[in-house]
Coordinates of C-alpha atoms in Angstrom, one line a residue:
X1 CA 19.9 122.2 88.6
X2 CA 20.3 118.5 87.7
X3 CA 23.1 119.4 85.2
X4 CA 24.8 121.6 87.8
X5 CA 24.7 118.9 90.4
X6 CA 26.1 116.5 87.8
X7 CA 28.9 118.9 86.9
X8 CA 29.7 119.4 90.6
X9 CA 29.9 115.6 91.1
X10 CA 32.2 115.2 88.2
X11 CA 34.4 118.0 89.6
X12 CA 34.5 116.3 93.0
X13 CA 35.3 113.0 91.5
X14 CA 38.1 114.6 89.5
X15 CA 39.6 116.1 92.7
X16 CA 39.4 112.8 94.4
X17 CA 41.1 111.0 91.6
X18 CA 43.8 113.7 91.4
X19 CA 44.4 113.5 95.1
X20 CA 44.5 109.7 95.0
X21 CA 47.0 109.8 92.1
X22 CA 49.2 112.3 94.1
X23 CA 49.0 110.1 97.1
X24 CA 49.9 107.1 95.0
X25 CA 52.9 108.9 93.5
X26 CA 54.0 110.1 97.0
X27 CA 53.8 106.6 98.3
X28 CA 55.7 105.3 95.3
X29 CA 58.4 107.9 95.8
X30 CA 58.7 107.1 99.5
X31 CA 59.0 103.4 98.5
X32 CA 61.7 104.2 96.1
X33 CA 63.5 106.3 98.7
X34 CA 63.3 103.5 101.2
X35 CA 65.2 101.0 99.2
X36 CA 67.9 99.9 101.7
X37 CA 71.5 100.7 101.6
X38 CA 73.5 97.5 101.2
X39 CA 76.9 96.9 102.8
X40 CA 78.9 93.7 102.1
X41 CA 81.8 93.1 104.5
X42 CA 84.1 90.6 103.0
X43 CA 87.0 89.1 105.0
X44 CA 90.1 87.5 103.5
X45 CA 91.0 83.9 104.6
X46 CA 88.8 84.0 107.7
X47 CA 87.7 80.5 108.7
X48 CA 84.5 79.0 110.0
X49 CA 85.8 78.8 113.5
X50 CA 87.3 82.2 114.0
X51 CA 84.3 84.1 115.6
X52 CA 83.3 83.5 119.1
X53 CA 79.7 83.5 117.7
X54 CA 80.7 80.5 115.7
X55 CA 82.3 78.7 118.6
X56 CA 85.8 80.2 119.0
X57 CA 86.9 80.2 122.6
X58 CA 90.4 81.6 122.3
X59 CA 89.5 84.8 120.3
X60 CA 86.8 87.2 121.3
X61 CA 85.2 89.1 118.3
X62 CA 82.5 91.3 119.9
X63 CA 81.7 93.3 116.8
X64 CA 81.5 90.4 114.4
X65 CA 79.5 88.6 117.1
X66 CA 77.1 91.6 117.3
X67 CA 76.2 91.1 113.7
X68 CA 75.9 87.3 114.0
X69 CA 73.9 87.3 117.2
X70 CA 71.8 90.3 116.2
X71 CA 71.0 89.0 112.7
X72 CA 70.6 85.7 110.8
X73 CA 73.6 83.5 111.4
X74 CA 74.1 80.8 108.7
X75 CA 75.7 77.4 109.4
X76 CA 75.6 76.0 105.9
X77 CA 76.8 79.0 103.8
X78 CA 79.5 78.8 101.2
X79 CA 81.9 80.8 99.1
X80 CA 82.1 79.2 95.7
X81 CA 85.8 78.6 95.9
X82 CA 88.6 77.8 98.3
X83 CA 90.7 80.7 96.9
X84 CA 90.2 84.4 96.6
X85 CA 89.9 85.5 93.0
X86 CA 87.3 82.9 92.0
X87 CA 85.2 83.6 95.1
X88 CA 85.2 87.3 94.4
X89 CA 84.3 86.8 90.8
X90 CA 81.3 84.7 91.7
X91 CA 80.2 87.0 94.5
X92 CA 80.0 90.0 92.1
X93 CA 78.8 88.3 89.0
X94 CA 76.5 85.6 90.2
X95 CA 78.4 83.1 87.9
X96 CA 80.3 80.0 88.9
X97 CA 84.0 80.8 88.5
X98 CA 84.7 77.5 86.8
X99 CA 82.7 78.7 83.8
X100 CA 85.5 81.3 83.3
X101 CA 88.8 79.5 82.5
X102 CA 90.8 82.5 83.8
X103 CA 89.1 82.7 87.2
X104 CA 92.2 81.6 89.2
X105 CA 94.5 83.2 91.7
X106 CA 95.6 86.3 89.6
X107 CA 99.0 88.0 89.5
X108 CA 99.0 91.7 90.2
X109 CA 99.4 92.4 86.5
X110 CA 96.6 90.2 85.3
X111 CA 94.0 91.8 82.9
X112 CA 90.4 92.5 84.2
X113 CA 88.7 89.2 84.8
X114 CA 85.1 90.5 84.6
X115 CA 84.0 91.4 81.1
X116 CA 82.9 95.1 80.9
X117 CA 79.6 93.9 79.4
X118 CA 79.0 91.4 82.1
X119 CA 76.3 91.9 84.8
X120 CA 77.5 92.5 88.3
X121 CA 75.9 93.4 91.6
X122 CA 76.8 97.1 91.4
X123 CA 75.6 97.3 87.8
X124 CA 72.3 95.7 88.8
X125 CA 71.9 98.1 91.7
X126 CA 72.7 101.1 89.5
X127 CA 69.6 100.3 87.4
X128 CA 67.6 101.0 90.5
X129 CA 69.3 104.3 91.4
X130 CA 72.0 103.1 93.7
X131 CA 75.4 104.8 94.1
X132 CA 78.0 102.1 94.3
X133 CA 81.5 101.8 95.8
X134 CA 84.3 99.4 96.6
X135 CA 86.9 100.0 99.3
X136 CA 89.7 97.4 99.9
X137 CA 91.0 94.4 98.1
X138 CA 90.1 93.9 94.4
X139 CA 92.2 91.0 93.0
X140 CA 90.1 90.7 89.8
X141 CA 92.6 92.0 87.4
X142 CA 93.0 95.5 85.9
X143 CA 93.4 96.8 82.4
X144 CA 94.2 94.6 79.4
X145 CA 97.3 92.9 80.8
X146 CA 99.7 95.6 79.7
X147 CA 99.2 98.2 82.4
X148 CA 101.0 101.5 82.5
X149 CA 100.6 102.3 86.3
X150 CA 101.6 105.9 85.7
X151 CA 98.4 106.6 83.7
X152 CA 94.8 105.9 84.6
X153 CA 94.5 102.2 85.0
X154 CA 91.5 101.0 83.0
X155 CA 89.3 99.0 82.7
X156 CA 88.8 98.2 86.4
X157 CA 86.1 98.5 89.1
X158 CA 84.6 101.7 87.7
X159 CA 84.0 99.9 84.3
X160 CA 82.1 97.0 85.9
X161 CA 79.7 99.1 87.9
X162 CA 81.4 100.9 90.8
X163 CA 80.9 104.7 90.9
X164 CA 83.8 104.9 93.5
X165 CA 86.7 102.6 94.0
X166 CA 89.6 102.8 96.5
X167 CA 91.5 99.6 96.1
X168 CA 94.7 97.6 96.1
X169 CA 95.2 95.9 92.8
X170 CA 95.6 92.3 94.0
X171 CA 96.7 91.2 97.5
X172 CA 98.8 92.7 100.3
X173 CA 101.7 90.3 99.5
X174 CA 101.8 91.1 95.7
X175 CA 103.1 94.1 93.9
X176 CA 102.2 96.8 93.0
X177 CA 102.0 97.9 96.7
X178 CA 100.0 101.1 96.1
X179 CA 96.4 102.3 96.6
X180 CA 94.4 103.0 93.4
X181 CA 91.5 105.5 93.5
X182 CA 89.2 105.5 90.5
X183 CA 92.0 104.2 88.4
X184 CA 94.7 106.5 89.5
X185 CA 97.6 105.5 91.8
X186 CA 97.4 107.5 94.9
X187 CA 100.4 109.7 95.7
X188 CA 102.3 108.9 92.5
X189 CA 104.9 111.5 91.6
X190 CA 105.7 112.1 87.9
X191 CA 109.4 111.9 88.3
X192 CA 109.3 108.5 90.0
X193 CA 107.3 106.2 87.7
X194 CA 106.2 102.7 88.7
X195 CA 107.5 99.6 86.9
X196 CA 106.0 96.2 87.6
X197 CA 107.1 92.8 86.3
X198 CA 106.2 89.3 87.5
X199 CA 108.9 87.5 85.6
X200 CA 112.2 89.5 86.0
X201 CA 113.6 91.8 88.6
X202 CA 114.8 95.3 87.7
X203 CA 118.5 95.9 87.8
X204 CA 119.9 96.8 91.2
X205 CA 116.7 96.2 93.1
X206 CA 117.0 94.1 96.3
X207 CA 114.9 91.0 96.8
X208 CA 113.9 88.9 99.7
X209 CA 115.9 86.0 98.3
X210 CA 119.2 87.8 97.9
X211 CA 119.0 90.4 100.7
X212 CA 117.6 88.8 103.8
X213 CA 119.4 91.4 105.9
X214 CA 116.8 94.0 104.7
X215 CA 113.8 92.1 106.0
X216 CA 111.7 92.6 109.1
X217 CA 109.5 89.6 108.1
X218 CA 111.1 86.5 106.7
X219 CA 109.6 84.5 103.9
X220 CA 108.8 80.8 104.1
X221 CA 107.9 80.0 100.6
X222 CA 107.2 82.0 97.4
X223 CA 107.4 85.5 98.9
X224 CA 111.0 86.3 98.0
X225 CA 110.9 89.0 95.3
X226 CA 110.8 92.8 95.8
X227 CA 111.0 94.2 99.3
X228 CA 108.6 96.9 100.4
X229 CA 108.6 98.2 104.0
X230 CA 110.9 95.3 105.0
X231 CA 108.5 92.7 103.7
X232 CA 109.4 90.5 100.6
X233 CA 106.6 90.3 98.1
X234 CA 105.4 88.2 95.1
X235 CA 106.5 90.0 91.9
X236 CA 109.0 92.8 91.1
X237 CA 108.4 96.5 91.4
X238 CA 110.5 99.6 91.0
X239 CA 109.7 103.3 91.7
X240 CA 106.6 104.9 93.1
X241 CA 108.3 105.4 96.5
X242 CA 105.9 108.1 97.7
X243 CA 102.9 106.0 96.6
X244 CA 103.8 102.8 98.4
X245 CA 101.5 101.9 101.3
X246 CA 102.6 101.4 104.9
X247 CA 101.3 97.9 105.7
X248 CA 100.6 98.6 109.4
X249 CA 98.3 101.5 108.4
X250 CA 96.3 99.6 105.8
X251 CA 93.4 98.7 108.0
X252 CA 93.0 102.3 109.2
X253 CA 93.3 103.6 105.6
X254 CA 90.5 101.4 104.2
X255 CA 88.3 102.0 107.2
X256 CA 88.7 105.8 106.9
X257 CA 87.7 105.6 103.2
X258 CA 84.7 103.4 103.9
X259 CA 83.6 105.8 106.7
X260 CA 84.1 108.8 104.5
X261 CA 82.0 107.2 101.8
X262 CA 79.1 106.5 104.2
X263 CA 79.2 110.0 105.7
X264 CA 79.2 111.4 102.2
X265 CA 75.9 109.6 101.4
X266 CA 74.0 110.7 104.5
X267 CA 72.1 113.5 102.8
X268 CA 71.8 111.9 99.4
X269 CA 68.4 110.6 98.3
X270 CA 69.8 107.7 96.4
X271 CA 70.6 104.5 98.4
X272 CA 74.2 103.2 98.3
X273 CA 76.1 100.0 98.0
X274 CA 79.4 99.6 99.7
X275 CA 81.6 96.5 99.1
X276 CA 84.0 96.7 102.0
X277 CA 86.7 94.1 101.0
X278 CA 89.0 93.8 104.0
X279 CA 92.5 92.3 103.8
X280 CA 92.6 90.5 107.2
X281 CA 93.8 87.9 108.0
X282 CA 95.6 87.4 104.7
X283 CA 99.4 87.6 104.7
X284 CA 101.5 89.5 105.4
X285 CA 99.8 90.0 108.7
X286 CA 100.8 93.5 109.8
X287 CA 98.6 94.8 112.7
X288 CA 98.8 98.4 113.6
X289 CA 100.8 98.9 116.8
X290 CA 97.5 99.4 118.7
X291 CA 96.8 95.7 118.2
X292 CA 100.2 94.1 118.4
X293 CA 100.1 91.4 121.1
X294 CA 96.4 91.8 121.8
X295 CA 95.4 88.3 120.8
X296 CA 98.3 86.3 122.3
X297 CA 98.4 84.4 119.0
X298 CA 100.9 86.5 117.1
X299 CA 100.1 88.7 114.1
X300 CA 97.4 86.4 112.7
X301 CA 95.3 86.7 115.8
X302 CA 96.1 90.4 116.2
X303 CA 94.8 91.3 112.7
X304 CA 91.6 89.4 113.3
X305 CA 91.0 91.6 116.4
X306 CA 92.0 94.6 114.3
X307 CA 89.4 93.7 111.7
X308 CA 86.8 93.2 114.4
X309 CA 87.5 96.7 115.7
X310 CA 87.2 98.1 112.2
X311 CA 83.9 96.5 111.6
X312 CA 82.7 97.9 114.9
X313 CA 83.8 101.4 113.8
X314 CA 82.0 101.1 110.5
X315 CA 78.8 100.0 112.2
X316 CA 79.1 102.9 114.6
X317 CA 79.4 105.3 111.7
X318 CA 76.3 103.9 110.1
X319 CA 74.5 104.4 113.4
X320 CA 75.8 107.9 114.0
X321 CA 74.7 108.9 110.5
X322 CA 71.2 107.6 111.1
X323 CA 71.5 104.9 108.4
X324 CA 71.6 101.7 110.4
X325 CA 67.8 101.0 110.3
X326 CA 67.8 101.2 106.5
X327 CA 71.0 99.3 105.8
X328 CA 71.3 95.6 105.1
X329 CA 74.7 94.3 106.2
X330 CA 76.1 91.0 104.8
X331 CA 79.2 89.6 106.4
X332 CA 81.3 86.7 105.1
X333 CA 84.8 85.6 103.9
X334 CA 86.2 84.6 100.6
X335 CA 87.7 81.2 101.5
X336 CA 88.8 79.2 104.5
X337 CA 91.8 79.7 106.8
X338 CA 95.5 79.1 106.4
X339 CA 98.2 79.5 109.0
X340 CA 101.6 79.6 107.3
X341 CA 100.8 81.1 103.9
X342 CA 104.3 82.2 102.9
X343 CA 105.9 84.0 105.9
X344 CA 107.3 83.2 109.3
X345 CA 104.9 85.0 111.6
X346 CA 104.2 82.6 114.5
X347 CA 100.7 81.7 113.2
X348 CA 101.5 78.0 113.7
X349 CA 103.6 78.3 116.8
X350 CA 101.2 80.6 118.7
X351 CA 97.9 79.0 117.6
X352 CA 97.3 77.3 121.0
X353 CA 93.8 75.9 121.3
X354 CA 92.3 78.1 118.6
X355 CA 90.8 76.2 115.6
X356 CA 90.3 78.5 112.7
X357 CA 88.5 75.8 110.8
X358 CA 86.1 75.0 113.6
X359 CA 84.7 71.4 113.5
X360 CA 85.5 71.2 109.7
X361 CA 88.3 69.5 107.7
X362 CA 90.7 71.2 105.4
X363 CA 91.2 75.0 104.9
X364 CA 92.2 77.4 102.1
X365 CA 93.0 75.6 98.8
X366 CA 91.0 72.5 100.0
X367 CA 87.9 70.7 98.6
X368 CA 87.1 69.6 102.1
X369 CA 84.5 71.7 104.0
X370 CA 86.8 74.2 105.7
X371 CA 87.9 75.5 102.3
X372 CA 84.5 77.0 101.3
X373 CA 82.1 76.7 104.3
X374 CA 82.4 80.0 106.1
X375 CA 80.8 82.5 108.5
X376 CA 77.9 84.2 106.8
X377 CA 75.6 86.7 108.4
X378 CA 72.8 89.0 107.3
X379 CA 72.0 91.9 109.6
X380 CA 69.3 94.5 109.2
X381 CA 68.3 96.3 112.4
X382 CA 64.6 96.0 112.9
X383 CA 64.0 94.0 109.8
X384 CA 65.9 90.7 110.3
X385 CA 65.1 89.0 113.6
X386 CA 68.0 87.3 115.3
X387 CA 68.2 83.6 114.5
X388 CA 70.2 80.7 113.2
X389 CA 69.7 79.2 109.8
X390 CA 70.8 75.8 108.6
X391 CA 69.7 76.5 105.0
X392 CA 72.2 75.8 102.3
X393 CA 73.1 79.1 100.6
X394 CA 76.0 80.4 98.5
X395 CA 77.6 83.8 98.0
X396 CA 76.7 83.1 94.4
X397 CA 73.1 83.8 95.3
X398 CA 73.6 87.4 96.3
X399 CA 73.2 89.0 92.9
X400 CA 69.7 87.5 92.3
X401 CA 68.6 87.9 95.9
X402 CA 69.6 91.5 96.1
X403 CA 68.0 92.1 92.7
X404 CA 64.7 90.8 94.2
X405 CA 65.2 93.0 97.2
X406 CA 65.4 96.2 95.2
X407 CA 62.6 95.3 92.8
X408 CA 64.8 94.3 89.8
X409 CA 64.2 91.3 87.6
X410 CA 67.9 90.8 86.8
X411 CA 69.3 87.4 87.6
X412 CA 71.8 84.8 86.3
X413 CA 71.5 81.1 85.6
X414 CA 73.7 80.2 88.6
X415 CA 72.5 82.7 91.1
X416 CA 69.3 81.7 93.0
X417 CA 66.7 83.9 94.7
X418 CA 67.4 83.3 98.4
X419 CA 66.0 86.6 99.6
X420 CA 63.4 85.0 101.9
X421 CA 66.2 82.8 103.4
X422 CA 68.6 85.8 103.8
X423 CA 65.8 87.7 105.6
X424 CA 65.1 84.8 107.9
X425 CA 61.6 84.3 106.5
X426 CA 62.3 80.8 105.0
X427 CA 64.6 77.9 105.7
X428 CA 64.2 76.5 102.1
X429 CA 67.7 76.9 100.8
X430 CA 69.5 75.4 97.9
X431 CA 69.4 71.7 97.2
X432 CA 72.7 71.5 95.2
X433 CA 75.9 73.5 95.0
X434 CA 79.1 73.0 93.1
X435 CA 82.2 73.7 95.2
X436 CA 85.6 74.6 93.7
X437 CA 89.2 74.6 94.9
X438 CA 92.1 75.4 92.5
X439 CA 90.1 74.1 89.4
X440 CA 88.9 71.0 91.1
X441 CA 85.2 70.7 91.8
X442 CA 82.9 68.8 94.1
X443 CA 79.1 68.5 94.8
X444 CA 77.2 69.5 97.9
X445 CA 73.7 68.0 97.6
X446 CA 71.3 68.0 100.5
X447 CA 73.2 66.8 103.5
X448 CA 75.9 65.1 101.4
X449 CA 79.2 66.1 99.9
X450 CA 80.6 64.0 97.0
X451 CA 84.3 64.6 95.9
X452 CA 85.4 62.9 92.7
X453 CA 88.8 61.3 92.4
X454 CA 91.7 63.7 91.8
X455 CA 95.4 63.2 91.3
X456 CA 97.9 65.2 93.2
X457 CA 99.1 65.3 96.8
X458 CA 96.8 64.6 99.7
X459 CA 98.4 67.4 101.7
X460 CA 100.1 70.6 100.6
X461 CA 103.1 70.4 102.9
X462 CA 104.0 74.1 102.5
X463 CA 100.7 75.2 104.2
X464 CA 100.0 71.8 105.9
X465 CA 96.4 71.6 104.6
X466 CA 94.6 68.5 103.3
X467 CA 93.6 69.3 99.7
X468 CA 90.9 66.6 99.3
X469 CA 92.7 64.7 96.6
X470 CA 92.1 60.9 96.6
X471 CA 92.3 58.2 94.0
X472 CA 88.8 57.1 95.0
X473 CA 85.4 58.8 95.3
X474 CA 84.6 60.4 98.6
X475 CA 81.1 60.7 100.0
X476 CA 80.3 62.3 103.4
X477 CA 77.1 62.9 105.4
X478 CA 77.9 66.5 106.4
X479 CA 75.1 66.8 108.9
X480 CA 76.2 63.8 110.9
X481 CA 79.9 64.0 110.1
X482 CA 81.0 67.7 109.6
X483 CA 84.6 66.6 110.1
X484 CA 84.4 64.3 107.0
X485 CA 85.9 61.3 108.8
X486 CA 83.6 58.5 107.5
X487 CA 83.8 58.0 103.7
X488 CA 80.4 56.4 102.7
X489 CA 81.3 55.8 99.0
X490 CA 81.8 52.1 99.4
X491 CA 79.0 51.4 101.8
X492 CA 76.3 53.5 99.9
X493 CA 76.9 52.8 96.2
X494 CA 73.4 53.8 95.1
X495 CA 73.6 57.2 96.6
X496 CA 77.1 57.7 95.2
X497 CA 75.9 56.8 91.7
X498 CA 72.9 59.2 92.0
X499 CA 75.2 62.1 93.1
X500 CA 77.7 61.3 90.4
X501 CA 75.0 61.7 87.8
X502 CA 73.8 64.9 89.4
X503 CA 77.3 66.3 89.5
X504 CA 77.9 65.6 85.8
X505 CA 74.6 67.2 84.9
X506 CA 75.4 70.4 86.8
X507 CA 79.2 70.5 86.2
X508 CA 79.6 68.8 82.8
X509 CA 81.8 65.9 81.9
X510 CA 85.0 68.0 81.6
X511 CA 85.4 68.4 85.3
X512 CA 88.4 66.1 85.4
X513 CA 90.6 68.7 83.7
X514 CA 92.5 70.3 86.5
X515 CA 95.6 72.4 87.2
X516 CA 98.0 71.6 90.0
X517 CA 98.2 74.2 92.7
X518 CA 101.3 76.4 92.7
X519 CA 102.0 78.5 95.7
X520 CA 104.2 81.4 94.7

């Protein structure tokens, strides 16, 4: 009897252990399934002061505001750079762009900037079972620098971690003016091949410089090459007539592709990552007719309202598909604002009392604050409590922070774990950050910004933006003086020397090698 009872006890124990193991596996599987979807909404040239949630009084941006007021709104968040390509490189790779000598504003024919063996956010997420996608602006180069646009264009987004890619190659003002889906030009016809050149025009093709009578938007500087849809571009293009985009439909096109992607993931067990890289308010500003005149500020204001609507529609889709409660949404911009950036479009004349830069100094291309300090919001319904954070964070930190979120140990030397800060659980941000603008760099450390001496003009007169160049060191207390009016370099030499040493430790002694900005 004793042996029988002993056997029965062992059997019962085995059943309990088996049940516990099953429960553990079930919990583990549920945990795996509950990894959040991740959406990064990335604007193009949107300044710190553009959202009503960030103090704008002349523009109302209810959908952007809904994210900012319903999530964690950051007041000290930065892109790494004051121009687009470097910021996008840093965002996706977690690496300072100044470490890559080619991370500058790229031509539409530039080779892929990200090495195919390099770690990226989508690659990291794929190690944890994510399906990954990009919809919108790429501008990180394609191919090897000698692209045949009539064949599959590779390497590109698919080769650096994106399962699905629906992009434009560079910017809306650069050729080729076509959409590219997973490496293939959309709508391309075999008997009308595309040719692209950034040095020489093709015989017989009109240009903005030589044929102003064909234009519906006049160029101010740089944008005087091939004409597409009545708009002169940067670079020369021939052929591909059926594949060329209609500028006024671009916002709807990218929104539809993003919505289709989200809807297609509804019944999938794997979580997804969507990098929604919007083109607004980059030039040329071409709002759909539904938005023309809605801002009273001309096309620049209109496309910001168009973008706000698009964001609202994407959020509505997430909610309708039952995905909102398990989706982390991150909203920001690649660099600061610019008004006249190459076309006459009334951006200056109709600005009124709107201040795209908010209380900050500078803008796109500038080492001053408005070049890189931007709106930055994390939103996760039911997970992130609404609040305002003054913590110092960078888009550079997203790779490591999202890695921590999904249970990965992947990181980079430059990208810091700011997950608790992004979730609103901590206000312990970075202590130091290197800022970059057209190969020039500066230091944000605590409440101070130190800008080394740089040669070159103080103001770029084409775009009317202060660049931050000065023959002397500049030192500002950003907390007390966000407009960078009072240079403390002379009155606080000890602090200046301390920050100079820290800057050289972080940046290296070669920081003085710069290239002058050229606006094409």
